[in-house]
mmCIF file of C-alpha atoms in Angstrom:
data_model
loop_
_atom_site.group_PDB
_atom_site.id
_atom_site.type_symbol
_atom_site.label_atom_id
_atom_site.label_comp_id
_atom_site.label_asym_id
_atom_site.label_seq_id
_atom_site.Cartn_x
_atom_site.Cartn_y
_atom_site.Cartn_z
ATOM 1 C CA MET Z 1 6.290 -1.001 -16.451
ATOM 2 C CA GLU Z 2 8.704 -1.926 -13.721
ATOM 3 C CA ASN Z 3 11.611 -4.352 -14.050
ATOM 4 C CA GLY Z 4 11.074 -4.987 -17.749
ATOM 5 C CA THR Z 5 7.929 -7.064 -17.197
ATOM 6 C CA ASP Z 6 4.567 -6.789 -18.941
ATOM 7 C CA LEU Z 7 2.813 -6.101 -15.657
ATOM 8 C CA THR Z 8 1.367 -2.703 -14.936
ATOM 9 C CA THR Z 9 3.070 -1.592 -11.732
ATOM 10 C CA ILE Z 10 0.735 0.150 -9.284
ATOM 11 C CA GLY Z 11 2.189 1.778 -6.189
ATOM 12 C CA LEU Z 12 0.007 2.517 -3.175
ATOM 13 C CA LEU Z 13 1.834 5.028 -0.985
ATOM 14 C CA LEU Z 14 1.116 4.467 2.707
ATOM 15 C CA PHE Z 15 2.032 6.523 5.770
ATOM 16 C CA ASP Z 16 1.035 6.740 9.412
ATOM 17 C CA GLY Z 17 -2.521 8.035 9.630
ATOM 18 C CA ALA Z 18 -3.560 6.902 6.151
ATOM 19 C CA GLU Z 19 -7.296 6.168 5.918
ATOM 20 C CA GLU Z 20 -7.686 2.413 5.592
ATOM 21 C CA LEU Z 21 -10.375 2.075 2.922
ATOM 22 C CA ASP Z 22 -8.725 4.782 0.809
ATOM 23 C CA PHE Z 23 -6.016 2.284 -0.113
ATOM 24 C CA VAL Z 24 -7.623 -1.059 0.740
ATOM 25 C CA GLY Z 25 -10.455 -0.336 -1.721
ATOM 26 C CA PRO Z 26 -8.154 0.220 -4.729
ATOM 27 C CA PHE Z 27 -5.918 -2.649 -3.525
ATOM 28 C CA GLU Z 28 -8.938 -4.976 -3.609
ATOM 29 C CA VAL Z 29 -9.892 -3.831 -7.113
ATOM 30 C CA PHE Z 30 -6.441 -4.286 -8.613
ATOM 31 C CA THR Z 31 -5.711 -7.612 -6.916
ATOM 32 C CA MET Z 32 -9.186 -8.916 -7.781
ATOM 33 C CA ALA Z 33 -8.450 -8.049 -11.413
ATOM 34 C CA ASN Z 34 -5.450 -10.385 -11.110
ATOM 35 C CA GLU Z 35 -7.737 -13.165 -9.855
ATOM 36 C CA VAL Z 36 -10.187 -12.568 -12.699
ATOM 37 C CA ALA Z 37 -7.326 -12.694 -15.191
ATOM 38 C CA HIS Z 38 -6.117 -15.995 -13.695
ATOM 39 C CA GLU Z 39 -9.591 -17.501 -13.981
ATOM 40 C CA ASP Z 40 -9.628 -16.422 -17.626
ATOM 41 C CA GLY Z 41 -6.405 -18.281 -18.285
ATOM 42 C CA GLN Z 42 -4.124 -15.246 -18.205
ATOM 43 C CA GLY Z 43 -1.243 -14.377 -15.938
ATOM 44 C CA GLU Z 44 -1.273 -11.502 -13.499
ATOM 45 C CA VAL Z 45 -1.979 -8.128 -15.047
ATOM 46 C CA PHE Z 46 -1.086 -5.823 -12.141
ATOM 47 C CA ASP Z 47 1.936 -5.729 -9.855
ATOM 48 C CA VAL Z 48 0.449 -4.017 -6.798
ATOM 49 C CA GLN Z 49 3.083 -2.637 -4.428
ATOM 50 C CA LEU Z 50 2.597 -1.242 -0.917
ATOM 51 C CA ILE Z 51 5.162 1.510 -0.403
ATOM 52 C CA SER Z 52 6.058 3.739 2.531
ATOM 53 C CA GLN Z 53 8.871 6.155 3.147
ATOM 54 C CA LYS Z 54 11.116 3.690 4.963
ATOM 55 C CA GLY Z 55 9.273 0.422 4.349
ATOM 56 C CA GLY Z 56 8.059 -1.665 7.244
ATOM 57 C CA THR Z 57 5.107 -1.050 9.520
ATOM 58 C CA VAL Z 58 2.558 1.723 9.055
ATOM 59 C CA ARG Z 59 -0.206 2.437 11.580
ATOM 60 C CA CYS Z 60 -3.284 3.719 9.788
ATOM 61 C CA ALA Z 61 -5.948 6.206 10.843
ATOM 62 C CA LYS Z 62 -8.333 3.710 12.467
ATOM 63 C CA GLY Z 63 -5.615 1.559 14.004
ATOM 64 C CA MET Z 64 -4.960 -0.982 11.233
ATOM 65 C CA VAL Z 65 -1.281 -1.945 11.146
ATOM 66 C CA VAL Z 66 0.087 -2.716 7.680
ATOM 67 C CA GLU Z 67 3.477 -4.077 6.642
ATOM 68 C CA THR Z 68 4.807 -2.275 3.560
ATOM 69 C CA PRO Z 69 7.448 -4.330 1.710
ATOM 70 C CA HIS Z 70 8.907 -1.389 -0.220
ATOM 71 C CA SER Z 71 10.519 1.926 0.692
ATOM 72 C CA ILE Z 72 10.516 4.944 -1.587
ATOM 73 C CA ARG Z 73 14.280 4.534 -2.051
ATOM 74 C CA GLU Z 74 13.654 1.208 -3.812
ATOM 75 C CA ILE Z 75 11.020 2.494 -6.213
ATOM 76 C CA THR Z 76 12.105 4.802 -9.010
ATOM 77 C CA ARG Z 77 9.392 4.126 -11.571
ATOM 78 C CA LEU Z 78 5.687 3.277 -11.490
ATOM 79 C CA ASP Z 79 2.936 3.020 -14.067
ATOM 80 C CA VAL Z 80 0.314 4.177 -11.567
ATOM 81 C CA ILE Z 81 0.714 5.942 -8.245
ATOM 82 C CA CYS Z 82 -2.206 6.061 -5.820
ATOM 83 C CA ILE Z 83 -2.077 8.164 -2.657
ATOM 84 C CA PRO Z 84 -4.727 7.682 0.041
ATOM 85 C CA GLY Z 85 -6.033 10.357 2.341
ATOM 86 C CA GLY Z 86 -6.506 10.398 6.089
ATOM 87 C CA ARG Z 87 -5.378 12.634 8.892
ATOM 88 C CA GLY Z 88 -1.766 11.640 8.209
ATOM 89 C CA THR Z 89 -1.712 13.677 5.011
ATOM 90 C CA ARG Z 90 -1.344 16.895 7.028
ATOM 91 C CA GLU Z 91 2.060 15.783 8.268
ATOM 92 C CA GLN Z 92 3.110 14.480 4.865
ATOM 93 C CA ILE Z 93 2.523 17.780 3.072
ATOM 94 C CA GLU Z 94 5.458 19.076 5.149
ATOM 95 C CA ASN Z 95 7.606 16.023 4.393
ATOM 96 C CA GLN Z 96 9.934 17.301 1.699
ATOM 97 C CA SER Z 97 11.710 14.028 1.001
ATOM 98 C CA LEU Z 98 8.388 12.251 0.429
ATOM 99 C CA LEU Z 99 7.065 15.084 -1.742
ATOM 100 C CA GLU Z 100 10.245 15.065 -3.807
ATOM 101 C CA TRP Z 101 9.841 11.331 -4.393
ATOM 102 C CA VAL Z 102 6.224 11.757 -5.488
ATOM 103 C CA ALA Z 103 7.265 14.548 -7.843
ATOM 104 C CA SER Z 104 10.095 12.419 -9.243
ATOM 105 C CA VAL Z 105 8.024 9.322 -10.071
ATOM 106 C CA ALA Z 106 4.894 11.110 -11.312
ATOM 107 C CA PRO Z 107 6.193 12.229 -14.755
ATOM 108 C CA ALA Z 108 6.705 8.637 -15.937
ATOM 109 C CA CYS Z 109 3.351 7.417 -14.590
ATOM 110 C CA ARG Z 110 0.504 6.650 -16.952
ATOM 111 C CA TRP Z 111 -1.882 7.689 -14.175
ATOM 112 C CA VAL Z 112 -1.334 9.853 -11.101
ATOM 113 C CA THR Z 113 -4.134 9.297 -8.609
ATOM 114 C CA SER Z 114 -5.344 10.044 -5.107
ATOM 115 C CA VAL Z 115 -8.247 9.277 -2.812
ATOM 116 C CA CYS Z 116 -9.738 11.780 -0.375
ATOM 117 C CA THR Z 117 -7.093 14.113 1.104
ATOM 118 C CA GLY Z 118 -4.343 12.244 -0.697
ATOM 119 C CA ALA Z 119 -4.962 15.093 -3.125
ATOM 120 C CA PHE Z 120 -3.249 17.350 -0.576
ATOM 121 C CA ILE Z 121 -0.010 15.418 -1.103
ATOM 122 C CA LEU Z 122 -0.277 15.565 -4.891
ATOM 123 C CA SER Z 123 -0.840 19.306 -4.661
ATOM 124 C CA ALA Z 124 2.025 19.865 -2.218
ATOM 125 C CA ALA Z 125 4.246 17.935 -4.649
ATOM 126 C CA GLY Z 126 3.364 20.472 -7.364
ATOM 127 C CA LEU Z 127 1.212 18.179 -9.500
ATOM 128 C CA THR Z 128 -2.232 19.824 -9.436
ATOM 129 C CA ALA Z 129 -1.818 23.515 -10.285
ATOM 130 C CA GLY Z 130 -4.443 24.507 -12.851
ATOM 131 C CA LYS Z 131 -5.914 20.982 -12.846
ATOM 132 C CA LYS Z 132 -9.524 20.007 -12.232
ATOM 133 C CA MET Z 133 -9.605 17.732 -9.204
ATOM 134 C CA THR Z 134 -11.516 16.758 -6.095
ATOM 135 C CA THR Z 135 -11.060 15.671 -2.494
ATOM 136 C CA HIS Z 136 -13.306 14.882 0.454
ATOM 137 C CA TRP Z 137 -16.221 17.337 0.626
ATOM 138 C CA ALA Z 138 -15.276 18.371 4.173
ATOM 139 C CA ALA Z 139 -11.699 19.242 3.155
ATOM 140 C CA PHE Z 140 -12.378 21.842 0.449
ATOM 141 C CA ASP Z 141 -11.941 24.839 2.764
ATOM 142 C CA GLU Z 142 -8.845 23.362 4.384
ATOM 143 C CA PHE Z 143 -7.313 22.761 0.953
ATOM 144 C CA ALA Z 144 -7.730 26.472 0.163
ATOM 145 C CA ASP Z 145 -6.606 27.619 3.617
ATOM 146 C CA LEU Z 146 -3.373 25.667 3.228
ATOM 147 C CA GLY Z 147 -2.660 27.503 -0.019
ATOM 148 C CA LEU Z 148 -2.723 24.312 -2.072
ATOM 149 C CA GLU Z 149 -3.308 24.682 -5.794
ATOM 150 C CA GLY Z 150 -5.971 22.965 -7.876
ATOM 151 C CA ASP Z 151 -9.425 23.591 -9.319
ATOM 152 C CA LEU Z 152 -11.644 21.669 -6.891
ATOM 153 C CA GLN Z 153 -14.851 20.224 -8.310
ATOM 154 C CA ALA Z 154 -17.748 19.571 -5.947
ATOM 155 C CA GLY Z 155 -20.084 16.686 -6.691
ATOM 156 C CA PRO Z 156 -18.271 14.072 -8.829
ATOM 157 C CA ARG Z 157 -17.042 10.914 -7.122
ATOM 158 C CA TYR Z 158 -13.826 11.186 -9.093
ATOM 159 C CA VAL Z 159 -12.387 13.737 -11.491
ATOM 160 C CA ARG Z 160 -10.017 13.190 -14.393
ATOM 161 C CA ASP Z 161 -7.824 15.904 -15.883
ATOM 162 C CA GLY Z 162 -5.298 14.454 -18.304
ATOM 163 C CA ASN Z 163 -3.554 11.626 -16.461
ATOM 164 C CA LEU Z 164 -4.492 13.056 -13.045
ATOM 165 C CA VAL Z 165 -7.426 11.261 -11.397
ATOM 166 C CA THR Z 166 -8.613 12.253 -7.932
ATOM 167 C CA ALA Z 167 -11.389 10.561 -5.952
ATOM 168 C CA ALA Z 168 -13.602 12.331 -3.439
ATOM 169 C CA GLY Z 169 -13.114 9.962 -0.541
ATOM 170 C CA VAL Z 170 -13.145 6.443 0.894
ATOM 171 C CA SER Z 171 -15.553 4.374 -1.251
ATOM 172 C CA ALA Z 172 -15.082 6.723 -4.211
ATOM 173 C CA GLY Z 173 -11.591 5.263 -4.454
ATOM 174 C CA ILE Z 174 -13.142 1.928 -5.418
ATOM 175 C CA ASP Z 175 -15.077 3.604 -8.226
ATOM 176 C CA MET Z 176 -11.908 5.293 -9.447
ATOM 177 C CA ALA Z 177 -9.907 2.064 -9.313
ATOM 178 C CA LEU Z 178 -12.572 0.223 -11.323
ATOM 179 C CA TRP Z 179 -12.540 3.012 -13.916
ATOM 180 C CA LEU Z 180 -8.741 2.810 -14.070
ATOM 181 C CA THR Z 181 -8.967 -0.944 -14.568
ATOM 182 C CA GLY Z 182 -11.179 -0.251 -17.566
ATOM 183 C CA GLN Z 183 -8.624 2.195 -18.942
ATOM 184 C CA LEU Z 184 -5.583 0.000 -18.289
ATOM 185 C CA LEU Z 185 -7.181 -3.268 -19.439
ATOM 186 C CA SER Z 186 -10.714 -3.043 -20.822
ATOM 187 C CA PRO Z 187 -14.219 -2.092 -19.707
ATOM 188 C CA GLU Z 188 -15.092 -5.792 -19.897
ATOM 189 C CA MET Z 189 -12.330 -6.658 -17.448
ATOM 190 C CA ALA Z 190 -13.462 -3.857 -15.136
ATOM 191 C CA ARG Z 191 -17.036 -5.182 -15.223
ATOM 192 C CA ALA Z 192 -15.832 -8.714 -14.479
ATOM 193 C CA THR Z 193 -13.748 -7.395 -11.581
ATOM 194 C CA GLN Z 194 -16.699 -5.441 -10.206
ATOM 195 C CA LYS Z 195 -18.880 -8.551 -10.424
ATOM 196 C CA ALA Z 196 -16.236 -10.727 -8.749
ATOM 197 C CA MET Z 197 -16.085 -8.217 -5.874
ATOM 198 C CA GLU Z 198 -19.885 -8.183 -5.707
ATOM 199 C CA TYR Z 199 -19.558 -4.417 -5.695
ATOM 200 C CA ASP Z 200 -23.093 -3.168 -6.161
ATOM 201 C CA PRO Z 201 -23.559 -0.402 -3.587
ATOM 202 C CA ALA Z 202 -26.989 -0.122 -2.012
ATOM 203 C CA PRO Z 203 -26.514 1.662 1.328
ATOM 204 C CA PRO Z 204 -29.273 0.968 3.870
ATOM 205 C CA TYR Z 205 -29.555 4.636 4.833
ATOM 206 C CA GLY Z 206 -29.442 7.745 2.687
ATOM 207 C CA ALA Z 207 -26.528 10.087 3.280
ATOM 208 C CA ASP Z 208 -28.468 13.355 2.911
ATOM 209 C CA VAL Z 209 -28.620 15.199 6.226
#
């Protein structure tokens, strides 16, 4: 827990080309849990931090522009790290200073997590060798072609191996974040958060093609 507080510190690592819902979904879950806690007479339970390599503005995959208050130089410890996917991950797996930071903060984290191809960054940082994991269904072959290490599991929306939790993509990150809320707080708090979000997926069209 950062800065000697009782808050669980959650860092969402952003970069140019990050897929918006990959981080906005978990951000909504964790910040909604704070609102639920407030309504229940508690203080905040999560300190949710938006982090990028240098801080400042990040332009995401679909054009959303996000201001990140924190740079990686400022953050030396997290309870949870969450790395989104998106086309920008391909550049980041060659970014040694970013990978070194991820590798340096991960050992002290209670949970090391990713959404979609954020798993590429975790793997490039040396955190997934021999671990069961997942990523977006369309990225399995690319993961192997890049020589990244990890035991990819097809089918599950998210996969846990020890303290490593990887989500398949986009909306699966919401599922993972709700599960993490249950682990960090309680299943009851996760259910209350899910209800407050009115998260009850019922897509109008089936995805089987």
